[in-house]
Amino acid sequence: MKKLLISLLLVIFSFSIVHAGLIYTDTKTPVSAASGERGVRLGTSQATTFLWAFTIGDASIDTAARKSNVGSISHVDSKDFCILGIPGLCLYGVKTTEVYGR
């Protein structure tokens, strides 16, 4: 049983290294884009994770658009910041959604 548990932990650890930095992650990736002009307004929304177990906040596209009165969205980016873990399962992490539009 102990060997099985160790093997399972090694597999999980190896997959987490492939995805992102296990100790520190700070990435920005596109979520979606529409053809046309780049938006001049920027709206953001965030959710925060801590202690590998708790997440609070609203990182939705709708919330980001409402915060800055963006009516027509041109594109959306996502930022992940994570210390000790992978995005979504961190000692401390922040997920930010950036909405650009008019």
PDB file of C-alpha atoms in Angstrom:
ATOM      1  CA  MET A   1       0.000   0.000   0.000  1.00  0.00           C
ATOM      2  CA  LYS A   2       2.845   2.363   0.852  1.00  0.00           C
ATOM      3  CA  LYS A   3       4.539   1.752  -2.526  1.00  0.00           C
ATOM      4  CA  LEU A   4       1.264   2.428  -4.343  1.00  0.00           C
ATOM      5  CA  LEU A   5       0.779   5.710  -2.495  1.00  0.00           C
ATOM      6  CA  ILE A   6       4.343   6.833  -3.233  1.00  0.00           C
ATOM      7  CA  SER A   7       3.941   5.903  -6.909  1.00  0.00           C
ATOM      8  CA  LEU A   8       0.684   7.831  -7.125  1.00  0.00           C
ATOM      9  CA  LEU A   9       2.261  10.915  -5.544  1.00  0.00           C
ATOM     10  CA  LEU A  10       5.192  10.740  -7.986  1.00  0.00           C
ATOM     11  CA  VAL A  11       2.813  10.596 -10.958  1.00  0.00           C
ATOM     12  CA  ILE A  12       0.819  13.586  -9.676  1.00  0.00           C
ATOM     13  CA  PHE A  13       4.046  15.493  -9.038  1.00  0.00           C
ATOM     14  CA  SER A  14       5.362  14.783 -12.554  1.00  0.00           C
ATOM     15  CA  PHE A  15       2.128  16.031 -14.170  1.00  0.00           C
ATOM     16  CA  SER A  16       2.198  19.213 -12.117  1.00  0.00           C
ATOM     17  CA  ILE A  17       5.713  20.041 -13.306  1.00  0.00           C
ATOM     18  CA  VAL A  18       4.650  19.773 -16.945  1.00  0.00           C
ATOM     19  CA  HIS A  19       1.746  22.196 -16.494  1.00  0.00           C
ATOM     20  CA  ALA A  20       3.464  25.044 -14.679  1.00  0.00           C
ATOM     21  CA  GLY A  21       6.099  25.934 -12.155  1.00  0.00           C
ATOM     22  CA  LEU A  22       5.580  23.961  -8.986  1.00  0.00           C
ATOM     23  CA  ILE A  23       7.131  26.631  -6.765  1.00  0.00           C
ATOM     24  CA  TYR A  24       6.155  29.827  -8.618  1.00  0.00           C
ATOM     25  CA  THR A  25       3.846  30.560 -11.563  1.00  0.00           C
ATOM     26  CA  ASP A  26       3.026  33.923 -13.144  1.00  0.00           C
ATOM     27  CA  THR A  27       1.435  33.544 -16.591  1.00  0.00           C
ATOM     28  CA  LYS A  28      -0.880  35.472 -18.900  1.00  0.00           C
ATOM     29  CA  THR A  29      -2.821  33.583 -21.575  1.00  0.00           C
ATOM     30  CA  PRO A  30      -5.543  34.490 -24.080  1.00  0.00           C
ATOM     31  CA  VAL A  31      -9.045  33.175 -23.446  1.00  0.00           C
ATOM     32  CA  SER A  32     -10.864  34.464 -26.517  1.00  0.00           C
ATOM     33  CA  ALA A  33     -10.597  37.106 -29.199  1.00  0.00           C
ATOM     34  CA  ALA A  34     -12.968  38.588 -31.740  1.00  0.00           C
ATOM     35  CA  SER A  35     -11.841  39.925 -35.082  1.00  0.00           C
ATOM     36  CA  GLY A  36     -11.623  43.669 -35.288  1.00  0.00           C
ATOM     37  CA  GLU A  37     -10.184  46.515 -33.263  1.00  0.00           C
ATOM     38  CA  ARG A  38      -8.543  46.091 -29.906  1.00  0.00           C
ATOM     39  CA  GLY A  39     -10.687  47.465 -27.091  1.00  0.00           C
ATOM     40  CA  VAL A  40      -9.720  50.663 -25.289  1.00  0.00           C
ATOM     41  CA  ARG A  41     -11.371  49.874 -21.942  1.00  0.00           C
ATOM     42  CA  LEU A  42     -10.075  47.288 -19.505  1.00  0.00           C
ATOM     43  CA  GLY A  43     -12.113  45.544 -16.838  1.00  0.00           C
ATOM     44  CA  THR A  44     -10.700  43.047 -14.361  1.00  0.00           C
ATOM     45  CA  SER A  45     -12.095  40.516 -11.919  1.00  0.00           C
ATOM     46  CA  GLN A  46     -10.233  38.263  -9.479  1.00  0.00           C
ATOM     47  CA  ALA A  47     -10.503  35.137  -7.378  1.00  0.00           C
ATOM     48  CA  THR A  48      -7.979  34.302  -4.665  1.00  0.00           C
ATOM     49  CA  THR A  49      -6.918  30.821  -3.503  1.00  0.00           C
ATOM     50  CA  PHE A  50      -5.130  30.090  -0.248  1.00  0.00           C
ATOM     51  CA  LEU A  51      -4.014  27.122   1.830  1.00  0.00           C
ATOM     52  CA  TRP A  52      -4.619  24.699  -1.072  1.00  0.00           C
ATOM     53  CA  ALA A  53      -8.273  24.533  -0.079  1.00  0.00           C
ATOM     54  CA  PHE A  54     -10.112  27.861  -0.116  1.00  0.00           C
ATOM     55  CA  THR A  55     -11.022  30.076  -3.068  1.00  0.00           C
ATOM     56  CA  ILE A  56     -12.969  33.324  -2.787  1.00  0.00           C
ATOM     57  CA  GLY A  57     -13.910  35.939  -5.359  1.00  0.00           C
ATOM     58  CA  ASP A  58     -15.530  36.222  -8.761  1.00  0.00           C
ATOM     59  CA  ALA A  59     -13.178  36.030 -11.738  1.00  0.00           C
ATOM     60  CA  SER A  60     -15.936  35.880 -14.357  1.00  0.00           C
ATOM     61  CA  ILE A  61     -15.948  37.727 -17.667  1.00  0.00           C
ATOM     62  CA  ASP A  62     -19.347  39.226 -16.826  1.00  0.00           C
ATOM     63  CA  THR A  63     -18.076  40.783 -13.588  1.00  0.00           C
ATOM     64  CA  ALA A  64     -14.997  42.229 -15.298  1.00  0.00           C
ATOM     65  CA  ALA A  65     -17.143  43.749 -18.072  1.00  0.00           C
ATOM     66  CA  ARG A  66     -19.649  45.246 -15.619  1.00  0.00           C
ATOM     67  CA  LYS A  67     -16.925  46.801 -13.444  1.00  0.00           C
ATOM     68  CA  SER A  68     -15.639  48.939 -16.315  1.00  0.00           C
ATOM     69  CA  ASN A  69     -18.873  49.344 -18.336  1.00  0.00           C
ATOM     70  CA  VAL A  70     -17.553  47.324 -21.276  1.00  0.00           C
ATOM     71  CA  GLY A  71     -20.485  46.680 -23.594  1.00  0.00           C
ATOM     72  CA  SER A  72     -18.760  45.178 -26.609  1.00  0.00           C
ATOM     73  CA  ILE A  73     -15.925  42.792 -25.709  1.00  0.00           C
ATOM     74  CA  SER A  74     -12.988  42.611 -28.132  1.00  0.00           C
ATOM     75  CA  HIS A  75     -10.855  40.048 -26.302  1.00  0.00           C
ATOM     76  CA  VAL A  76     -10.278  38.365 -22.943  1.00  0.00           C
ATOM     77  CA  ASP A  77      -7.017  37.420 -21.214  1.00  0.00           C
ATOM     78  CA  SER A  78      -6.433  35.330 -18.112  1.00  0.00           C
ATOM     79  CA  LYS A  79      -3.601  35.788 -15.604  1.00  0.00           C
ATOM     80  CA  ASP A  80      -2.544  33.119 -13.115  1.00  0.00           C
ATOM     81  CA  PHE A  81      -0.278  33.790 -10.147  1.00  0.00           C
ATOM     82  CA  CYS A  82       0.539  30.860  -7.876  1.00  0.00           C
ATOM     83  CA  ILE A  83       3.009  30.119  -5.089  1.00  0.00           C
ATOM     84  CA  LEU A  84       3.648  26.481  -4.119  1.00  0.00           C
ATOM     85  CA  GLY A  85       1.335  24.473  -6.333  1.00  0.00           C
ATOM     86  CA  ILE A  86      -0.335  24.568  -9.714  1.00  0.00           C
ATOM     87  CA  PRO A  87      -2.943  27.185 -10.701  1.00  0.00           C
ATOM     88  CA  GLY A  88      -6.149  26.345  -8.904  1.00  0.00           C
ATOM     89  CA  LEU A  89      -4.366  24.371  -6.178  1.00  0.00           C
ATOM     90  CA  CYS A  90      -1.896  26.751  -4.501  1.00  0.00           C
ATOM     91  CA  LEU A  91      -0.694  27.771  -1.094  1.00  0.00           C
ATOM     92  CA  TYR A  92      -1.513  31.278  -2.353  1.00  0.00           C
ATOM     93  CA  GLY A  93      -2.812  32.150  -5.815  1.00  0.00           C
ATOM     94  CA  VAL A  94      -4.715  34.791  -7.749  1.00  0.00           C
ATOM     95  CA  LYS A  95      -6.733  34.218 -10.937  1.00  0.00           C
ATOM     96  CA  THR A  96      -7.398  37.474 -12.825  1.00  0.00           C
ATOM     97  CA  THR A  97      -9.683  37.857 -15.838  1.00  0.00           C
ATOM     98  CA  GLU A  98      -9.003  40.873 -18.064  1.00  0.00           C
ATOM     99  CA  VAL A  99     -11.755  41.997 -20.446  1.00  0.00           C
ATOM    100  CA  TYR A 100     -10.978  44.524 -23.200  1.00  0.00           C
ATOM    101  CA  GLY A 101     -13.657  46.317 -25.173  1.00  0.00           C
ATOM    102  CA  ARG A 102     -15.698  49.469 -25.721  1.00  0.00           C
TER     103      ARG A 102
END
